[in-house]
Tab-separated table of N, CA and C in Angstrom:
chain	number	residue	atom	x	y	z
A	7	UNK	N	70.503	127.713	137.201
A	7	UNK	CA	70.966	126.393	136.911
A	7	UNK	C	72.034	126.467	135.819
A	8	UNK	N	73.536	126.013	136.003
A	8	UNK	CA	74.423	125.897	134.945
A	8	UNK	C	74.651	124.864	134.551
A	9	UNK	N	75.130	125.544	133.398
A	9	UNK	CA	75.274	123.696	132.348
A	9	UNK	C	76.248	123.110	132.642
A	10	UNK	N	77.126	122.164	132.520
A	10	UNK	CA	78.043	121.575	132.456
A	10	UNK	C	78.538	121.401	131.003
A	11	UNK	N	80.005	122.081	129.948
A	11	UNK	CA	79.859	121.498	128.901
A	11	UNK	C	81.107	120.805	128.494
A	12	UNK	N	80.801	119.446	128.016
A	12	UNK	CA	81.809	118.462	127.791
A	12	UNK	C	82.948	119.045	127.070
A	13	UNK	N	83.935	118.787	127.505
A	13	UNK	CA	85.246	118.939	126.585
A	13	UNK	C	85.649	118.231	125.224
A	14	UNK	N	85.376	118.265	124.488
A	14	UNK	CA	85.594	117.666	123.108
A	14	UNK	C	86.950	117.813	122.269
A	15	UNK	N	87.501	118.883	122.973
A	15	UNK	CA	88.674	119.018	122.112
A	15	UNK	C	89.544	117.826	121.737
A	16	UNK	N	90.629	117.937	120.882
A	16	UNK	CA	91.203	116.617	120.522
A	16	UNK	C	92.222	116.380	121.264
A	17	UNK	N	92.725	117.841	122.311
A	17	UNK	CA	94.113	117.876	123.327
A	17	UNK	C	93.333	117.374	124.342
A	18	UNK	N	92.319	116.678	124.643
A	18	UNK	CA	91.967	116.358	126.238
A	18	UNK	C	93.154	115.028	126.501
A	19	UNK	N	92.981	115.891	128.040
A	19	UNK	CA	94.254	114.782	128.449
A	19	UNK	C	93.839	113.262	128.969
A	20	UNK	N	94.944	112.363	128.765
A	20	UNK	CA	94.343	111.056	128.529
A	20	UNK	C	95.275	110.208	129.764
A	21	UNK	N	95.255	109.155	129.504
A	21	UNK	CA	95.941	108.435	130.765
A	21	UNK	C	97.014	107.452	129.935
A	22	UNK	N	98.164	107.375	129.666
A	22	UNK	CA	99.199	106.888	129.330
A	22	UNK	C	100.155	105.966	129.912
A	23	UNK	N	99.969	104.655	129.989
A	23	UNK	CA	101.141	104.272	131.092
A	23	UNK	C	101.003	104.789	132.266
A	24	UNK	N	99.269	104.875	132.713
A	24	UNK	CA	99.760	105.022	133.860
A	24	UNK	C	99.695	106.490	134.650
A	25	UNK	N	99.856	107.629	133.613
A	25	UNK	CA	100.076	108.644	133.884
A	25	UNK	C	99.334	109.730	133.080
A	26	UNK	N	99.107	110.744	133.677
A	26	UNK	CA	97.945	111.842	132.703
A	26	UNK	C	98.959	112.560	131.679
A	27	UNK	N	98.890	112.726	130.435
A	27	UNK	CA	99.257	113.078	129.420
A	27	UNK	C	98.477	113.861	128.315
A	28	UNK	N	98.786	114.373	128.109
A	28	UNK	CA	98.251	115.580	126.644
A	28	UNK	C	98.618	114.867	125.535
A	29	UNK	N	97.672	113.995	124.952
A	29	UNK	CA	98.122	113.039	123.776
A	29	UNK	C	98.494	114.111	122.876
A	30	UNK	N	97.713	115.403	122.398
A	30	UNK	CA	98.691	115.870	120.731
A	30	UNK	C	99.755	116.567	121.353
A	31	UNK	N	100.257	116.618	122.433
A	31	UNK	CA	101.657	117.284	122.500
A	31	UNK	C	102.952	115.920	122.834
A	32	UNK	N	102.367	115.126	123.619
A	32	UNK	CA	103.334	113.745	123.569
A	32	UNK	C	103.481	112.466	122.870
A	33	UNK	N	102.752	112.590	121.277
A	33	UNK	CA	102.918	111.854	120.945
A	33	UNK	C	103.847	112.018	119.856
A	34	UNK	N	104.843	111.813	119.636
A	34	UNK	CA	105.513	111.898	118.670
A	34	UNK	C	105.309	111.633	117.374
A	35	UNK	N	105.855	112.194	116.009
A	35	UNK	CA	106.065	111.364	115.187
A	35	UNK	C	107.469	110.551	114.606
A	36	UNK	N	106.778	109.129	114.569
A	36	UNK	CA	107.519	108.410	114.293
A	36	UNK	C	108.214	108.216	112.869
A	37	UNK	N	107.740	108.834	112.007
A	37	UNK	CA	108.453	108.569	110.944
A	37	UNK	C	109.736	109.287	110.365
A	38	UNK	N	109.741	110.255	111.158
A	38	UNK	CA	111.568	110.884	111.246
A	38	UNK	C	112.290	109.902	112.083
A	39	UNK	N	112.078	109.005	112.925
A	39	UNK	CA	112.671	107.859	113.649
A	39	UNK	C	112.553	106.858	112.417
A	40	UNK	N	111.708	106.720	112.005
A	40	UNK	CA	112.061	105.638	110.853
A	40	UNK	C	113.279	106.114	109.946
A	41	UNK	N	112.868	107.459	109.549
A	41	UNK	CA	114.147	107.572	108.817
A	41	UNK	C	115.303	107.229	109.617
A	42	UNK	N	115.944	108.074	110.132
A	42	UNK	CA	116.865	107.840	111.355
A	42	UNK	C	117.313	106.505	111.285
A	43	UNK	N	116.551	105.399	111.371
A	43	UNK	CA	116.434	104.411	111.507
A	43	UNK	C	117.109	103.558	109.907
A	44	UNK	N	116.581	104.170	108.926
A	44	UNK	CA	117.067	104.202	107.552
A	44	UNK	C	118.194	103.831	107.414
A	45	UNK	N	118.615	105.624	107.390
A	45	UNK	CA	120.451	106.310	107.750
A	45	UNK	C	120.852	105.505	108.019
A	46	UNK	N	120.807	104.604	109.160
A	46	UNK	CA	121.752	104.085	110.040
A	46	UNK	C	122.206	102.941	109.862
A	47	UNK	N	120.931	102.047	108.989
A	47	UNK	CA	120.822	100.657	108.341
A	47	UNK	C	122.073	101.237	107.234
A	48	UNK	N	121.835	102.333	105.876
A	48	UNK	CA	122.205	102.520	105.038
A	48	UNK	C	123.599	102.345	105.306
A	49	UNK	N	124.077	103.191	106.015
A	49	UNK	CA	125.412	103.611	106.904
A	49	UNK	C	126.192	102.512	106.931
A	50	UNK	N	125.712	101.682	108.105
A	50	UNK	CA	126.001	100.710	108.024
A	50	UNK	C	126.525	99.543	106.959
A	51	UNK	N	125.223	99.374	106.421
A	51	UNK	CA	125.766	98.679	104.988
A	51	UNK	C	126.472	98.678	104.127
A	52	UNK	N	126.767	99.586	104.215
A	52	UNK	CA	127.970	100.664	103.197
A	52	UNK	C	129.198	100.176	103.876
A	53	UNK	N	129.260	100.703	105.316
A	53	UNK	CA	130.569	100.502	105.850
A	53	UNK	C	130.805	98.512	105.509
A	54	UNK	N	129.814	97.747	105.658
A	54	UNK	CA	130.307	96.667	105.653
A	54	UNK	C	130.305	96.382	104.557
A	55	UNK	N	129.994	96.506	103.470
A	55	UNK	CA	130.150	96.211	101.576
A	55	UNK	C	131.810	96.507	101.817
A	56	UNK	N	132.041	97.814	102.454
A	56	UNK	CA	133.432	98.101	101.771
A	56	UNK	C	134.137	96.485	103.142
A	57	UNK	N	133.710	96.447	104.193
A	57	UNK	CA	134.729	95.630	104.813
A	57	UNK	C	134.446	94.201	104.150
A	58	UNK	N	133.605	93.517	103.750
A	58	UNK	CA	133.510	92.669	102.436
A	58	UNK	C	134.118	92.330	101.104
A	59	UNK	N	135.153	93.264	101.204
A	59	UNK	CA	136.067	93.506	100.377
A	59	UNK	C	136.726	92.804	100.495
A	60	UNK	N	137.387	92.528	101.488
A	60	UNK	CA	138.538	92.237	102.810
A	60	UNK	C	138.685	91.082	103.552
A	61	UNK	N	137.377	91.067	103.929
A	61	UNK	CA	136.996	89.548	104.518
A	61	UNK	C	135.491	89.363	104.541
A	62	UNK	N	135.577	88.096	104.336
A	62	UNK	CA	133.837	87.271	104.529
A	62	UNK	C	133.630	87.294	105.144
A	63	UNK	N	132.350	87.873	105.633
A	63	UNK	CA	131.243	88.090	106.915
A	63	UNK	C	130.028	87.066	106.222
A	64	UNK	N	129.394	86.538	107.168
A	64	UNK	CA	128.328	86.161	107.005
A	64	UNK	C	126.962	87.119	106.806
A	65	UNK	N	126.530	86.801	105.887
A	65	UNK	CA	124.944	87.606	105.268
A	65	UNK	C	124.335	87.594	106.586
A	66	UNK	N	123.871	87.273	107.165
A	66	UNK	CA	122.919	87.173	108.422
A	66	UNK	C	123.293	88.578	109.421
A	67	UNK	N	125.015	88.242	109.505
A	67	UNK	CA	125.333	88.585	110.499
A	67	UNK	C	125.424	90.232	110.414
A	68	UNK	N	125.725	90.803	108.669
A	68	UNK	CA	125.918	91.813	107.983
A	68	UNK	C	124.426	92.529	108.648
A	69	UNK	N	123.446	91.751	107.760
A	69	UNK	CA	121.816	92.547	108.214
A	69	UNK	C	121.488	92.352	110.058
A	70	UNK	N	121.767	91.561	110.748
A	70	UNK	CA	121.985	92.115	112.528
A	70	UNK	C	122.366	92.821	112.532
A	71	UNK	N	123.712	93.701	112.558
A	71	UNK	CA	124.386	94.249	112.994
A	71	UNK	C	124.194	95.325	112.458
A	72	UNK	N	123.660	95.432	111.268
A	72	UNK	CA	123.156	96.619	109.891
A	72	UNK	C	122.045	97.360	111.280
A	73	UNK	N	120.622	96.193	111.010
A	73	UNK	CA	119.731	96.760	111.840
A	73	UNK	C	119.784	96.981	113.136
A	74	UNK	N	121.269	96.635	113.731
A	74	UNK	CA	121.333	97.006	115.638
A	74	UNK	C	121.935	98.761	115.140
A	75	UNK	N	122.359	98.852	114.191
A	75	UNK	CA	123.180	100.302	114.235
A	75	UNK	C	122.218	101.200	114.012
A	76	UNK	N	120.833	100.870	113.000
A	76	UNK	CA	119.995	101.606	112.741
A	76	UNK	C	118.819	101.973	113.960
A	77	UNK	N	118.954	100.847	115.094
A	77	UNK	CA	118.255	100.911	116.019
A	77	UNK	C	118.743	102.263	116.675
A	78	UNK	N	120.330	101.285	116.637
A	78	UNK	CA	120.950	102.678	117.992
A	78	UNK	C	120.632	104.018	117.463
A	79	UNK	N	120.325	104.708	116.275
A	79	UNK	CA	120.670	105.844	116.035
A	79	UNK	C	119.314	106.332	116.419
A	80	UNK	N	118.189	105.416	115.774
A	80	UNK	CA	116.770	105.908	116.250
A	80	UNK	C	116.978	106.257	117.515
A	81	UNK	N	116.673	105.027	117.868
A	81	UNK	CA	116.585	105.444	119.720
A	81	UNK	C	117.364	106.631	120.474
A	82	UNK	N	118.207	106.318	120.400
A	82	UNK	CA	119.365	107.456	120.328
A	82	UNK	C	118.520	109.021	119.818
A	83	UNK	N	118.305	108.775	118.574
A	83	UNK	CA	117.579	110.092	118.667
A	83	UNK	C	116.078	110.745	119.076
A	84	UNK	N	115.765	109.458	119.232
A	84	UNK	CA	114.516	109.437	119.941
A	84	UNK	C	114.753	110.066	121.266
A	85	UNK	N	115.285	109.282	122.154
A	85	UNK	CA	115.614	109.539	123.588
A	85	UNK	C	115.999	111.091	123.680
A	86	UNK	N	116.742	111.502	123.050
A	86	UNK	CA	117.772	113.326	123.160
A	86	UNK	C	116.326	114.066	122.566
A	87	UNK	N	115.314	113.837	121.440
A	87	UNK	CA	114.298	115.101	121.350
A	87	UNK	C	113.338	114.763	122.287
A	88	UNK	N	113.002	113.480	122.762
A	88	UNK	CA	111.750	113.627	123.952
A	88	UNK	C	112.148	113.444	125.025
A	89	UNK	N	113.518	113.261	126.025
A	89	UNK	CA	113.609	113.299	126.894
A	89	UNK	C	113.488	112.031	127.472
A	90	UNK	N	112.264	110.987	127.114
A	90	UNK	CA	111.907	109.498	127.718
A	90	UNK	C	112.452	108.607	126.449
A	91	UNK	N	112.309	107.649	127.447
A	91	UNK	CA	112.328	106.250	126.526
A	91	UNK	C	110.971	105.954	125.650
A	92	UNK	N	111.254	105.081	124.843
A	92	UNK	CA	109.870	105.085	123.504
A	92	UNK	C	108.964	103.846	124.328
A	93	UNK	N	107.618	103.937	124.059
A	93	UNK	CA	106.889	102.819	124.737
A	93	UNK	C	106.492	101.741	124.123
A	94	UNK	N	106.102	101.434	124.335
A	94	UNK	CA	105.982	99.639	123.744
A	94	UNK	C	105.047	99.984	122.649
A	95	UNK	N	104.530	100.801	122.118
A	95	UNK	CA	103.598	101.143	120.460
A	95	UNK	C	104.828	101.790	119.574
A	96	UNK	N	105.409	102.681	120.288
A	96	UNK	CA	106.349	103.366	119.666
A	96	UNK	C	106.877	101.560	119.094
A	97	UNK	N	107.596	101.615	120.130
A	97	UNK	CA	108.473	99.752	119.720
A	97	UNK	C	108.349	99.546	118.469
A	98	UNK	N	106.703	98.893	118.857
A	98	UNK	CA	106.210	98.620	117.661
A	98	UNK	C	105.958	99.120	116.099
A	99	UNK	N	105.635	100.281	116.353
A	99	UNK	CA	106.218	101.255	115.200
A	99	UNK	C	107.252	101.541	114.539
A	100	UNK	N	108.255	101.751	115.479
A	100	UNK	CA	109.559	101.525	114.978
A	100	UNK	C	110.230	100.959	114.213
A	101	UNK	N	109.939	99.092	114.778
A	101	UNK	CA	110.072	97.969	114.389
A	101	UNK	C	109.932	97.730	113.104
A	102	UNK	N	108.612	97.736	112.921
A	102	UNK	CA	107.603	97.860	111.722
A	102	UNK	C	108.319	98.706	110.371
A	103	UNK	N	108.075	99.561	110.544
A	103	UNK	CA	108.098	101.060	110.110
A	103	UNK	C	110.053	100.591	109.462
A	104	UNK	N	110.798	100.764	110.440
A	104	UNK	CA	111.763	100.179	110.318
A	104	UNK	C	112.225	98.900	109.266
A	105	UNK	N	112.088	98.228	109.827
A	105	UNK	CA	112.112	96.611	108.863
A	105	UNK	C	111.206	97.113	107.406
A	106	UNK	N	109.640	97.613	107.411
A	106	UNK	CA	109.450	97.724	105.918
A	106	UNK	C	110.427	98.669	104.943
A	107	UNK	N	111.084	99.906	105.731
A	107	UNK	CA	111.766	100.953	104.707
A	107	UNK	C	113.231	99.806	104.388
A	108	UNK	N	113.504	99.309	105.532
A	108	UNK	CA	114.790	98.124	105.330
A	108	UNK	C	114.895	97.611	103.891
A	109	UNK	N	113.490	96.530	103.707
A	109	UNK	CA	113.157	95.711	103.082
A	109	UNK	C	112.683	96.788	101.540
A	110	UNK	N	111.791	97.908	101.501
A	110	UNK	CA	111.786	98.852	100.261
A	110	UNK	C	113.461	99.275	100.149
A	111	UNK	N	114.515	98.973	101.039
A	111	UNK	CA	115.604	99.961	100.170
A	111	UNK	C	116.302	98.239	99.568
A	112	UNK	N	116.105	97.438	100.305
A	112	UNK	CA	116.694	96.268	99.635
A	112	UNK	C	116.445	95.782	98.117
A	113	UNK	N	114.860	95.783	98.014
A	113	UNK	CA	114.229	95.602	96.467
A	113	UNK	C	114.524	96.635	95.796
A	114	UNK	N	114.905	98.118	96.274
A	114	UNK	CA	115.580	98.672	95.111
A	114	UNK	C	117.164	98.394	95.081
A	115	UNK	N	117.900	97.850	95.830
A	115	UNK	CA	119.287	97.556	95.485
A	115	UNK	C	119.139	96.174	94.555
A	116	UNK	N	118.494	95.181	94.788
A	116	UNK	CA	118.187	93.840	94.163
A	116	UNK	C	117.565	94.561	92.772
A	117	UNK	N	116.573	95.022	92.132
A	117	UNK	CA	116.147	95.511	91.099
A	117	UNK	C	117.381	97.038	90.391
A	118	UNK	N	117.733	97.481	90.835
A	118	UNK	CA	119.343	98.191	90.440
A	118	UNK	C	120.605	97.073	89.652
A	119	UNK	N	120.319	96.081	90.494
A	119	UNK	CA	121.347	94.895	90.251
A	119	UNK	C	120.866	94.428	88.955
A	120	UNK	N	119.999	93.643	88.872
A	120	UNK	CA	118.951	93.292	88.036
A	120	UNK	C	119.048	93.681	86.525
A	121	UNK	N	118.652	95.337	86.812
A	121	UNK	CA	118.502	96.058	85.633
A	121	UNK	C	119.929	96.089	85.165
A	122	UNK	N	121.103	96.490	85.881
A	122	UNK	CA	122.338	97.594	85.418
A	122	UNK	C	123.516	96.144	85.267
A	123	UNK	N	123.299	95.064	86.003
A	123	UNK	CA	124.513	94.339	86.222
A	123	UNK	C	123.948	93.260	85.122
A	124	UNK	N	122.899	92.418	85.295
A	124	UNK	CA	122.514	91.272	84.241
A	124	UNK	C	122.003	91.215	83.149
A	125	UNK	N	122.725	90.678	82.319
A	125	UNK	CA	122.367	90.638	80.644
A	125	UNK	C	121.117	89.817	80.791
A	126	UNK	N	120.605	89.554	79.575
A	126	UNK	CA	119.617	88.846	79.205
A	126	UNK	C	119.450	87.262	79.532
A	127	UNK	N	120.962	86.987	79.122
A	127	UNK	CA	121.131	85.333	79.789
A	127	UNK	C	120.992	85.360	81.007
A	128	UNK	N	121.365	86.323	81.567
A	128	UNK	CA	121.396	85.700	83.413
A	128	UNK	C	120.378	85.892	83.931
A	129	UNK	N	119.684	87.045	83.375
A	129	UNK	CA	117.983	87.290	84.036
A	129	UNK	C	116.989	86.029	83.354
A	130	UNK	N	117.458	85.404	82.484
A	130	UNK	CA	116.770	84.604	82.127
A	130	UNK	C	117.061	83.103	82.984
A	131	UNK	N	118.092	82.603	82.767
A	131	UNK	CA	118.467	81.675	83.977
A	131	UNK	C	118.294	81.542	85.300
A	132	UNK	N	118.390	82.779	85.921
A	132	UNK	CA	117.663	82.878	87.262
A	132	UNK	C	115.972	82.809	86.951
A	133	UNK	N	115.832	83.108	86.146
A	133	UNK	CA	113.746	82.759	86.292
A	133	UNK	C	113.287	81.675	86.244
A	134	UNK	N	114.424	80.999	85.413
A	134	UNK	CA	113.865	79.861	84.998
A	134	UNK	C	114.121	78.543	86.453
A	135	UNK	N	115.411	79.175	87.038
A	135	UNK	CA	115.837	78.823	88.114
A	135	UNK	C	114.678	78.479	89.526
A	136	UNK	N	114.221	79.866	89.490
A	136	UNK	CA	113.093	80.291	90.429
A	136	UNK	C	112.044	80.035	90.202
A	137	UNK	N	111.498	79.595	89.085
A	137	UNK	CA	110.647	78.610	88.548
A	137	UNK	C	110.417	77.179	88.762
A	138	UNK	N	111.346	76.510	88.377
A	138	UNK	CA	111.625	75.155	88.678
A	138	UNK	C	111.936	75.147	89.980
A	139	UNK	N	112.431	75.265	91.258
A	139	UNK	CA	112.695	75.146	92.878
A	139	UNK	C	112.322	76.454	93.479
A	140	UNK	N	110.860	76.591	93.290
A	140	UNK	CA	110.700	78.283	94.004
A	140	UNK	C	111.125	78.078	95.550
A	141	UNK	N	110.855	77.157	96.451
A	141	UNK	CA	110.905	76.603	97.888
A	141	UNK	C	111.589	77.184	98.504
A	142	UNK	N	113.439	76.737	97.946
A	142	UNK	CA	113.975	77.041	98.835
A	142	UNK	C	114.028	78.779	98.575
A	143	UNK	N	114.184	79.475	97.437
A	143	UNK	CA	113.997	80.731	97.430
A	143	UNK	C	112.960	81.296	98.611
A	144	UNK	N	112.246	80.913	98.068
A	144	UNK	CA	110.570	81.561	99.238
A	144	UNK	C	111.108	81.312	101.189
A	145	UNK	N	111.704	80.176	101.146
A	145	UNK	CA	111.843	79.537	102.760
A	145	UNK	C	112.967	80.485	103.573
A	146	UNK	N	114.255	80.959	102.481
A	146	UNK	CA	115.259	81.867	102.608
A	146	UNK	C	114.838	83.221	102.524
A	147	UNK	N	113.840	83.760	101.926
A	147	UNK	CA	112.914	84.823	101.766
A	147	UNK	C	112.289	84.770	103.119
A	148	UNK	N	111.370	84.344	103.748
A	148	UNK	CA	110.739	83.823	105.069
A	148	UNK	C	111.559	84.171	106.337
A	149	UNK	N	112.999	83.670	106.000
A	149	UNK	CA	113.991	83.385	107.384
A	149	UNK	C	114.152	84.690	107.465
A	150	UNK	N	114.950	85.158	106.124
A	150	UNK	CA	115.231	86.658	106.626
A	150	UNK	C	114.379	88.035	106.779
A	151	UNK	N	113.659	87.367	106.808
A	151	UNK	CA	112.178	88.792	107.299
A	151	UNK	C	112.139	88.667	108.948
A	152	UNK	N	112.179	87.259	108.746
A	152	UNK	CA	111.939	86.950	110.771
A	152	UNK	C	113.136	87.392	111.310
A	153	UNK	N	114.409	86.951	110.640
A	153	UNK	CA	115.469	87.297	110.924
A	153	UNK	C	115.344	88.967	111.576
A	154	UNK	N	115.111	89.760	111.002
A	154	UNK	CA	115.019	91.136	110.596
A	154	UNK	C	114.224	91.699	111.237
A	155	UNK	N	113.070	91.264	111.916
A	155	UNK	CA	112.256	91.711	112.424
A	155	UNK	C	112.204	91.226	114.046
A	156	UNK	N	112.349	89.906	114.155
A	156	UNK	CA	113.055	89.651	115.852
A	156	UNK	C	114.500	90.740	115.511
A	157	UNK	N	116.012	90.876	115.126
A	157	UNK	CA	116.902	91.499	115.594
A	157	UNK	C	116.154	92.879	115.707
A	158	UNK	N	115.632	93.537	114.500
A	158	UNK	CA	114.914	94.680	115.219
A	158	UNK	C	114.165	94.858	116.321
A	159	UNK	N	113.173	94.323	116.658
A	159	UNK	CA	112.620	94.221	117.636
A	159	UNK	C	113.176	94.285	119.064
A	160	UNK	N	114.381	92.885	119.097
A	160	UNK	CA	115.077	92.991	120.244
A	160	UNK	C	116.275	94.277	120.394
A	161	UNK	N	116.879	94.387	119.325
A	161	UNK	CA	117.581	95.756	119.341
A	161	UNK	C	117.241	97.072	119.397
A	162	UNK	N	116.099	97.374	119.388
A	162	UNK	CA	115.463	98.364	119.834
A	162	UNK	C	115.004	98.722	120.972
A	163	UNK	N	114.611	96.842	121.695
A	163	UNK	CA	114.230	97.267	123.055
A	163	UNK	C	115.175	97.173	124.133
A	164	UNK	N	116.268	96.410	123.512
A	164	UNK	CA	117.777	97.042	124.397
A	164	UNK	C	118.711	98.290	124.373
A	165	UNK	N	118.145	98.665	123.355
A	165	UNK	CA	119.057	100.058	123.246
A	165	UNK	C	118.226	100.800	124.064
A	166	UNK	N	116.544	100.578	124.079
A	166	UNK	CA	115.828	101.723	124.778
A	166	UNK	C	115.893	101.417	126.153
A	167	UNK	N	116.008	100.368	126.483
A	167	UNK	CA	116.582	99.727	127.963
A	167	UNK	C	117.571	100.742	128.770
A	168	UNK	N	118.948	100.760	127.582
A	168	UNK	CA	120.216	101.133	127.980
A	168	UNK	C	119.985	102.462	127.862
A	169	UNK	N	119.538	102.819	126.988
A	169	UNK	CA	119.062	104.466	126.697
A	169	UNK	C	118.333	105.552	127.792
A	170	UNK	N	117.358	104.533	128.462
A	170	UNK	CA	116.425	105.516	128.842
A	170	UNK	C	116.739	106.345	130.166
A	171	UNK	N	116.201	107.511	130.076
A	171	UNK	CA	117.125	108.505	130.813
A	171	UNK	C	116.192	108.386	132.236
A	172	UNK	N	115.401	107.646	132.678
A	172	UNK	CA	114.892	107.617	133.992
A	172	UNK	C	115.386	106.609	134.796
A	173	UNK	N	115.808	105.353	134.304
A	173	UNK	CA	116.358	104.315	134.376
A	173	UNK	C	117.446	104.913	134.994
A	174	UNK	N	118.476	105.508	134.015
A	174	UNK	CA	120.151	105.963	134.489
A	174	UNK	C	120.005	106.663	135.971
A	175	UNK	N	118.731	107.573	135.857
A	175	UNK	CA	118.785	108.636	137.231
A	175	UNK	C	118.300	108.109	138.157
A	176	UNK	N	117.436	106.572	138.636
A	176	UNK	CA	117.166	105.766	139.192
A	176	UNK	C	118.192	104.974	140.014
């Protein structure tokens, strides 16, 4: 009489979309895509500070277009080391992952400002500012997170749209 003995390992293969997969060899990590994702915001921003020079762009339109460039580069490099398009967790990860490093490099450019550019009077006037009418601060705070997080969202899942290499050979 033989035993039967369960497979326990942590490589057992799993079902993915659909399809049998070796979760620790196909799952990526995502946080070199976040960086990636960084770069590209950074990049970006840079290039448009200096075209701000020059002419007025709208704030809104600066951080879209910031976070569609940072998309493209992820994805972009996503797509060339795994071969597929990212799946709807990845997305989500991305997204996420994405928009928070966004938002940590912003509070250190806003706190840089803060410290190096405003004297005592002006850090004091703005508190007192933000004190007395916190609202509309907080409501403009609010917009551009959503802002930031729908353009990411949707720019990620059109680039991986346009990106994905099964799609093209289809």
């Amino acid at each position: 009489m033989s035993r039967k003995h369960a497979l326990l390992s942590k490589s057992a293969p799993s079902i993915l979309n659909g399809r049998l997969s070796n979760t620790s060899v196909d799952k990526p990590k995502m946080l070199l895509y976040v960086g990636f994702f960084a770069v590209g915001y950074m990049l970006a921003s840079a290039i448009f500070m200096m075209v701000q020079t020059k002419f007025a762009l709208n704030p809104q339109l600066v951080t879209v277009l910031s976070i569609m460039l940072g998309a493209y580069i992820a994805v972009n490099k996503f797509v060339k080391h795994q071969q597929r398009a990212l799946h709807r967790d990845e997305i989500n990860r991305l997204m996420f992952g994405g928009v928070i490093v966004v938002w940590l490099l912003t509070m250190v450019y806003f706190l840089g400002i803060w410290l190096f550019l405003f004297d005592a009077i002006s850090r004091e006037v703005l508190l007192e500012m933000s004190i007395q009418q916190p609202l509309p601060l907080i409501s403009a705070l609010v917009m551009i997170m959503v802002l930031s997080l729908v353009s990411a969202r949707l720019s990620i899942w059109a680039i991986n749209r346009l990106l994905d290499p099964h799609r093209k050979s289809a």
